[in-house]
Amino acid sequence: MVWVPLRPTRTDRRAPLHAPTPRGTTMSLEWLVGWSWSLDGLRDFIATGIQSFRDCDATALAAVACLTVLFVWYCYHVGREQPRAYATVNALMQSAEANGVQNGYVYCHSPECVRCTHHDGLNQKLYHNLQEYAKRYSWSGMGRIHKGIREQGRYLNSRPSIQKPEVFFLPDLPTMPYFSRDAQKHDVELLERNFQTILCEFETLYKAFSNCSLPQGWKMNSTPSGEWFTFYLVNQGMCVPRNCRRCPRTYRLLGSLRTCIGNNVFGNACISVLSPGTVITEHYGPTNIRIRCHLGLKTPSNCELVVGGEPQCWAEGRCLLFDDSFLHTAFHEGAPEDGPRVVFMVDLWHPNVAAAERQALDFIFAPGR
């Protein structure tokens, strides 16, 4: 028989600590014992882990390896994916500034612009854009857009002369020259609550007309009878950075509108000034997917808007909603001392265009696409 001394337990190790020893010695012994015990636990933990890895089933290891490879591939794929073909309004502000702005007004330099150029290949181009969108996202909810692009020529040629959008007609939308305020109630009320804000920024801008005939940032439009001026914050889906900085509160207000069209070529926001004695020639807008909203800032008498043969008058602080794909005109028959007619114009989505359709149309008609 061989006598082997028993290994002291944790309690046994601590027993000597009760002996009367100096305080510093006591603390050192406690630290050494605790450190030794921690190393034992760590050694046991590592040994257990190694043994578990050895005992692991080969199939489980293969599954973990496959999942790891798939995760790495997914991270690589997402990292190299190209951004969306359309951008937010703030991003467009930066790109517009980089591309150059003439006199504060964005000019279209692309011969392929669907808003400004009419050519035989337009429908094929639009269908290609739709296919690209559906490939990235989904065909769900694209029925009307697909139908509209497929039969666009027939729609535009067969439309009655009272309504002929020049670029794109979305079928099966309710048709009427004017819309009630409830069509986009939130945005109408928001604009009207901020009437004084927009008016004050306009009056600051308009003071520059006393120093020159066409101040920087304004665009003059001539007609056989008179002229009118526009100051664009957003023109065909492109922000005009210099102009937005001169109307900061009005620009911020655009971001609060729920239905403002800001990411495609059919979206505009501007101040429109109609001089006395001016008649804007009858014309059609480019599409029926939008509602044009006029907030009256200065509305002298003898000013009218005629849409689809129906006349309406503006009122200060009130919004007037209409479908500009109908034949329309505006005129100011007041005297020079009456001053100009001034409205803040912004394009809103037609209330019957669904959210999925809006997203697809933003992609298809993105500026520069």
Coordinates of C-alpha atoms in Angstrom, one line a residue:
M1 CA 0.0 0.0 0.0
V2 CA 1.3 3.4 -1.0
W3 CA 0.2 6.4 0.9
V4 CA -0.6 9.4 -1.3
P5 CA -1.4 12.7 0.3
L6 CA -4.8 14.1 -0.7
R7 CA -4.9 17.3 -2.8
P8 CA -6.2 20.0 -0.7
T9 CA -9.6 21.4 -1.6
R10 CA -10.3 25.0 -2.2
T11 CA -11.4 25.3 1.5
D12 CA -8.1 23.7 2.6
R13 CA -6.1 26.2 0.6
R14 CA -7.8 29.0 2.3
A15 CA -7.2 27.6 5.8
P16 CA -3.7 29.1 6.3
L17 CA -5.1 32.5 5.5
H18 CA -6.7 32.5 9.0
A19 CA -3.3 32.4 10.6
P20 CA -2.1 35.6 11.9
T21 CA 0.1 37.0 9.1
P22 CA 0.9 40.4 7.9
R23 CA -1.8 42.1 5.9
G24 CA 0.4 42.4 2.7
T25 CA 1.3 38.7 2.9
T26 CA -2.4 37.7 3.3
M27 CA -3.4 39.7 0.1
S28 CA -0.6 38.2 -1.9
L29 CA -1.5 34.6 -0.9
E30 CA -5.2 35.2 -1.8
W31 CA -4.2 36.6 -5.2
L32 CA -1.9 33.7 -6.0
V33 CA -4.4 31.1 -4.9
G34 CA -7.2 32.7 -7.0
W35 CA -4.9 33.0 -10.0
S36 CA -3.9 29.4 -9.7
W37 CA -7.5 28.3 -9.5
S38 CA -8.4 30.5 -12.6
L39 CA -5.7 28.8 -14.6
D40 CA -7.0 25.4 -13.7
G41 CA -10.5 26.4 -14.9
L42 CA -9.1 27.9 -18.1
R43 CA -7.1 24.7 -18.8
D44 CA -10.2 22.5 -18.2
F45 CA -12.3 24.8 -20.5
I46 CA -9.7 24.6 -23.4
A47 CA -9.4 20.8 -23.0
T48 CA -13.2 20.4 -23.1
G49 CA -13.4 22.6 -26.3
I50 CA -10.7 20.6 -28.1
Q51 CA -12.4 17.3 -27.2
S52 CA -15.8 18.7 -28.4
F53 CA -14.2 19.7 -31.7
R54 CA -12.7 16.2 -32.1
D55 CA -16.0 14.6 -31.4
C56 CA -18.0 16.9 -33.7
D57 CA -19.8 15.2 -36.6
A58 CA -18.2 15.8 -40.1
T59 CA -21.6 16.7 -41.6
A60 CA -22.1 19.5 -39.1
L61 CA -18.7 20.9 -39.8
A62 CA -19.4 20.8 -43.6
A63 CA -22.7 22.7 -43.0
V64 CA -20.9 25.4 -40.9
A65 CA -18.3 25.8 -43.6
C66 CA -20.9 26.1 -46.3
L67 CA -22.8 28.8 -44.3
T68 CA -19.6 30.7 -43.8
V69 CA -18.8 30.7 -47.5
L70 CA -22.3 31.8 -48.4
F71 CA -22.1 34.7 -45.9
V72 CA -18.8 35.9 -47.3
W73 CA -20.2 35.7 -50.8
Y74 CA -23.3 37.7 -49.8
C75 CA -21.2 40.4 -48.2
Y76 CA -19.1 40.7 -51.4
H77 CA -22.2 40.8 -53.6
V78 CA -23.9 43.5 -51.6
G79 CA -20.7 45.5 -51.4
R80 CA -20.2 45.6 -55.2
E81 CA -23.9 46.1 -56.1
Q82 CA -24.5 49.3 -58.0
P83 CA -26.7 52.0 -56.4
R84 CA -30.2 52.7 -57.6
A85 CA -30.6 54.5 -60.9
Y86 CA -32.5 57.3 -59.2
A87 CA -31.6 59.4 -56.2
T88 CA -33.1 61.6 -53.5
V89 CA -33.6 65.3 -54.0
N90 CA -30.6 66.1 -51.8
A91 CA -28.4 63.8 -53.9
L92 CA -29.7 65.4 -57.1
M93 CA -28.8 68.8 -55.7
Q94 CA -25.1 67.8 -55.5
S95 CA -25.1 66.2 -59.0
A96 CA -26.8 69.3 -60.5
E97 CA -24.2 71.5 -59.0
A98 CA -21.4 69.3 -60.4
N99 CA -23.0 69.2 -63.8
G100 CA -23.3 72.9 -64.1
V101 CA -26.2 75.3 -63.7
Q102 CA -26.7 78.2 -66.1
N103 CA -28.3 81.3 -64.6
G104 CA -29.7 79.2 -61.8
Y105 CA -31.7 77.1 -64.2
V106 CA -31.0 73.5 -65.1
Y107 CA -30.9 72.9 -68.8
C108 CA -31.2 69.5 -70.3
H109 CA -28.1 68.5 -72.3
S110 CA -29.1 64.9 -73.1
P111 CA -30.6 64.1 -76.5
E112 CA -32.1 61.0 -74.9
C113 CA -34.2 62.9 -72.3
V114 CA -37.7 61.5 -72.5
R115 CA -39.2 64.8 -71.2
C116 CA -37.7 67.0 -73.8
T117 CA -37.1 64.8 -76.9
H118 CA -39.7 62.9 -78.9
H119 CA -38.4 60.0 -81.0
D120 CA -39.5 56.7 -82.4
G121 CA -37.5 54.6 -79.9
L122 CA -39.1 56.2 -76.8
N123 CA -41.5 53.2 -76.1
Q124 CA -38.7 50.7 -76.5
K125 CA -36.5 52.8 -74.1
L126 CA -39.3 52.9 -71.5
Y127 CA -40.0 49.2 -71.8
H128 CA -36.3 48.5 -71.3
N129 CA -36.4 50.6 -68.1
L130 CA -39.4 48.8 -66.9
Q131 CA -37.8 45.4 -67.5
E132 CA -34.7 46.5 -65.6
Y133 CA -36.8 47.7 -62.7
A134 CA -38.8 44.4 -62.6
K135 CA -35.6 42.4 -62.7
R136 CA -34.3 44.2 -59.7
Y137 CA -37.5 44.4 -57.7
S138 CA -40.8 42.8 -58.9
W139 CA -43.4 42.8 -61.6
S140 CA -46.1 43.0 -58.9
G141 CA -48.3 46.0 -59.3
M142 CA -46.8 46.9 -62.7
G143 CA -49.9 45.9 -64.8
R144 CA -51.0 49.5 -65.7
I145 CA -47.5 50.7 -66.4
H146 CA -46.8 47.7 -68.6
K147 CA -50.1 48.2 -70.4
G148 CA -49.4 51.9 -70.8
I149 CA -45.9 51.5 -72.3
R150 CA -47.0 48.7 -74.5
E151 CA -49.8 50.7 -76.1
Q152 CA -48.5 54.2 -75.6
G153 CA -48.7 55.2 -79.2
R154 CA -52.3 54.1 -79.5
Y155 CA -53.3 55.9 -76.3
L156 CA -51.7 59.2 -77.3
N157 CA -53.1 59.1 -80.8
S158 CA -56.6 58.1 -79.8
R159 CA -57.0 60.5 -76.9
P160 CA -59.6 63.3 -77.4
S161 CA -58.1 66.7 -78.1
I162 CA -59.0 67.9 -74.7
Q163 CA -56.4 65.7 -73.0
K164 CA -53.2 64.6 -74.8
P165 CA -50.2 64.2 -72.5
E166 CA -47.1 64.7 -74.7
V167 CA -44.9 62.0 -73.2
F168 CA -46.6 59.3 -71.1
F169 CA -50.2 58.3 -70.5
L170 CA -51.0 55.9 -67.6
P171 CA -54.3 54.2 -68.4
D172 CA -57.3 53.7 -66.1
L173 CA -56.7 56.9 -64.0
P174 CA -59.7 59.0 -63.2
T175 CA -59.9 61.9 -65.6
M176 CA -60.9 65.4 -64.7
P177 CA -59.5 68.9 -65.4
Y178 CA -59.6 70.1 -61.7
F179 CA -59.3 68.2 -58.5
S180 CA -60.8 68.9 -55.1
R181 CA -58.6 70.0 -52.2
D182 CA -59.2 66.6 -50.5
A183 CA -57.3 64.8 -53.3
Q184 CA -54.1 65.7 -51.5
K185 CA -55.5 67.2 -48.3
H186 CA -52.3 66.9 -46.2
D187 CA -50.0 68.7 -48.7
V188 CA -52.7 71.3 -49.6
E189 CA -53.1 72.2 -45.9
L190 CA -49.4 72.3 -45.3
L191 CA -48.8 74.6 -48.2
E192 CA -51.6 77.0 -47.1
R193 CA -50.3 77.1 -43.5
N194 CA -46.9 78.2 -44.8
F195 CA -48.3 80.8 -47.2
Q196 CA -46.7 83.7 -45.4
T197 CA -43.3 82.0 -45.3
I198 CA -43.3 81.4 -49.1
L199 CA -44.6 84.9 -49.8
C200 CA -41.9 86.5 -47.7
E201 CA -39.1 84.6 -49.6
F202 CA -40.7 85.5 -52.9
E203 CA -40.8 89.2 -52.0
T204 CA -37.1 89.1 -51.1
L205 CA -36.3 87.5 -54.4
Y206 CA -38.5 89.9 -56.4
K207 CA -36.7 93.0 -55.1
A208 CA -33.8 92.1 -57.5
F209 CA -36.0 93.0 -60.5
S210 CA -35.6 96.7 -59.6
N211 CA -31.9 96.4 -60.4
C212 CA -31.9 94.4 -63.6
S213 CA -34.3 93.0 -66.2
L214 CA -33.6 89.3 -65.4
P215 CA -32.0 88.6 -62.0
Q216 CA -29.8 85.6 -61.5
G217 CA -31.8 82.4 -61.0
W218 CA -34.9 83.5 -63.0
K219 CA -35.9 82.2 -66.4
M220 CA -38.0 84.3 -68.8
N221 CA -40.6 82.7 -71.0
S222 CA -41.9 84.7 -74.0
T223 CA -45.2 84.3 -75.7
P224 CA -46.8 86.3 -78.6
S225 CA -48.7 88.2 -75.9
G226 CA -46.4 89.2 -73.0
E227 CA -44.0 87.1 -70.8
W228 CA -43.8 85.3 -67.6
F229 CA -40.9 84.4 -65.3
T230 CA -40.1 81.3 -63.3
F231 CA -37.7 80.6 -60.4
Y232 CA -37.2 76.9 -60.1
L233 CA -36.3 75.0 -57.0
V234 CA -36.8 71.7 -58.7
N235 CA -36.8 71.4 -62.5
Q236 CA -37.7 68.1 -64.2
G237 CA -36.6 66.2 -61.1
M238 CA -33.4 68.1 -60.7
C239 CA -32.8 70.5 -57.8
V240 CA -31.3 74.0 -58.6
P241 CA -28.9 74.3 -55.6
R242 CA -28.3 78.1 -55.9
N243 CA -32.0 78.8 -56.0
C244 CA -32.8 76.4 -53.1
R245 CA -30.2 78.2 -50.9
R246 CA -32.0 81.5 -51.6
C247 CA -35.4 80.0 -50.5
P248 CA -34.3 77.7 -47.6
R249 CA -37.6 77.6 -45.8
T250 CA -39.6 77.0 -48.9
Y251 CA -37.1 74.3 -50.0
R252 CA -37.4 72.5 -46.6
L253 CA -41.1 72.7 -46.9
L254 CA -40.9 70.5 -50.0
G255 CA -39.3 67.8 -47.9
S256 CA -42.4 67.8 -45.7
L257 CA -44.9 67.2 -48.5
R258 CA -46.0 63.6 -48.7
T259 CA -46.9 63.5 -52.4
C260 CA -44.4 65.9 -54.0
I261 CA -42.7 64.4 -57.2
G262 CA -39.0 64.9 -56.6
N263 CA -37.2 62.0 -58.2
N264 CA -38.4 61.9 -61.8
V265 CA -38.5 64.2 -64.8
F266 CA -42.2 65.0 -64.3
G267 CA -41.5 66.8 -60.9
N268 CA -41.2 70.5 -60.7
A269 CA -41.4 73.2 -58.0
C270 CA -41.1 76.9 -58.8
I271 CA -42.4 80.4 -58.3
S272 CA -44.3 81.6 -61.4
V273 CA -44.8 85.3 -62.1
L274 CA -47.2 86.3 -64.8
S275 CA -46.9 89.9 -66.1
P276 CA -50.0 92.0 -66.8
G277 CA -51.2 91.6 -70.4
T278 CA -49.7 88.1 -70.8
V279 CA -51.5 85.2 -72.3
I280 CA -49.8 81.8 -72.1
T281 CA -50.5 79.8 -75.3
E282 CA -52.7 76.7 -74.9
H283 CA -50.6 73.6 -74.4
Y284 CA -50.6 70.1 -72.9
G285 CA -48.5 68.8 -70.0
P286 CA -46.2 65.7 -70.4
T287 CA -48.2 63.2 -68.4
N288 CA -51.4 62.4 -66.4
I289 CA -49.6 60.8 -63.4
R290 CA -49.3 64.1 -61.6
I291 CA -51.5 66.9 -60.3
R292 CA -50.2 70.4 -60.6
C293 CA -50.8 72.5 -57.5
H294 CA -50.8 76.4 -57.6
L295 CA -50.6 78.2 -54.3
G296 CA -51.7 81.8 -54.9
L297 CA -49.2 84.3 -53.6
K298 CA -50.4 87.5 -55.4
T299 CA -53.7 87.3 -57.4
P300 CA -54.9 90.5 -58.9
S301 CA -58.3 90.6 -60.6
N302 CA -58.8 89.7 -64.2
C303 CA -56.5 86.7 -64.0
E304 CA -57.7 83.2 -64.9
L305 CA -56.6 79.7 -65.5
V306 CA -58.5 77.7 -68.1
V307 CA -58.2 73.8 -68.0
G308 CA -60.2 71.7 -70.4
G309 CA -62.3 74.7 -71.3
E310 CA -63.2 75.3 -67.6
P311 CA -62.1 78.7 -66.1
Q312 CA -61.0 79.1 -62.5
C313 CA -59.5 82.0 -60.6
W314 CA -56.6 81.9 -58.1
A315 CA -57.0 83.1 -54.5
E316 CA -54.2 84.3 -52.2
G317 CA -53.3 81.7 -49.7
R318 CA -55.3 79.0 -51.4
C319 CA -54.3 76.0 -53.5
L320 CA -55.7 75.2 -56.9
L321 CA -55.3 71.6 -58.2
F322 CA -55.5 70.7 -61.8
D323 CA -54.4 68.0 -64.4
D324 CA -52.1 69.8 -66.8
S325 CA -52.3 66.9 -69.3
F326 CA -55.6 68.7 -70.3
L327 CA -55.3 71.5 -72.8
H328 CA -54.8 74.6 -70.6
T329 CA -53.9 78.3 -70.7
A330 CA -53.5 81.2 -68.3
F331 CA -53.8 84.9 -68.8
H332 CA -53.5 88.2 -66.9
E333 CA -55.7 90.9 -68.4
G334 CA -55.2 93.4 -65.5
A335 CA -53.5 96.8 -65.8
P336 CA -49.8 97.3 -65.2
E337 CA -50.5 99.0 -61.9
D338 CA -52.2 95.8 -60.7
G339 CA -48.9 94.0 -60.5
P340 CA -48.1 90.5 -61.5
R341 CA -49.9 87.3 -60.7
V342 CA -47.7 85.1 -58.6
V343 CA -48.2 81.4 -57.6
F344 CA -46.0 78.8 -56.0
M345 CA -46.2 75.8 -58.3
V346 CA -45.4 72.2 -57.2
D347 CA -46.2 68.9 -58.9
L348 CA -47.9 66.2 -56.7
W349 CA -48.7 62.6 -57.5
H350 CA -52.1 61.8 -58.9
P351 CA -53.9 60.2 -55.9
N352 CA -54.8 57.0 -57.8
V353 CA -51.2 56.2 -58.6
A354 CA -50.2 53.4 -56.2
A355 CA -47.1 53.4 -54.1
A356 CA -45.5 50.6 -56.1
E357 CA -46.3 52.4 -59.3
R358 CA -44.7 55.6 -58.0
Q359 CA -41.5 53.8 -57.2
A360 CA -41.4 52.2 -60.6
L361 CA -42.1 55.5 -62.4
D362 CA -39.3 57.2 -60.4
F363 CA -37.0 54.5 -61.7
I364 CA -38.2 54.6 -65.3
F365 CA -38.3 58.3 -65.7
A366 CA -35.2 59.1 -63.5
P367 CA -33.4 62.3 -64.6
G368 CA -30.8 61.5 -67.3
R369 CA -32.0 57.9 -67.7

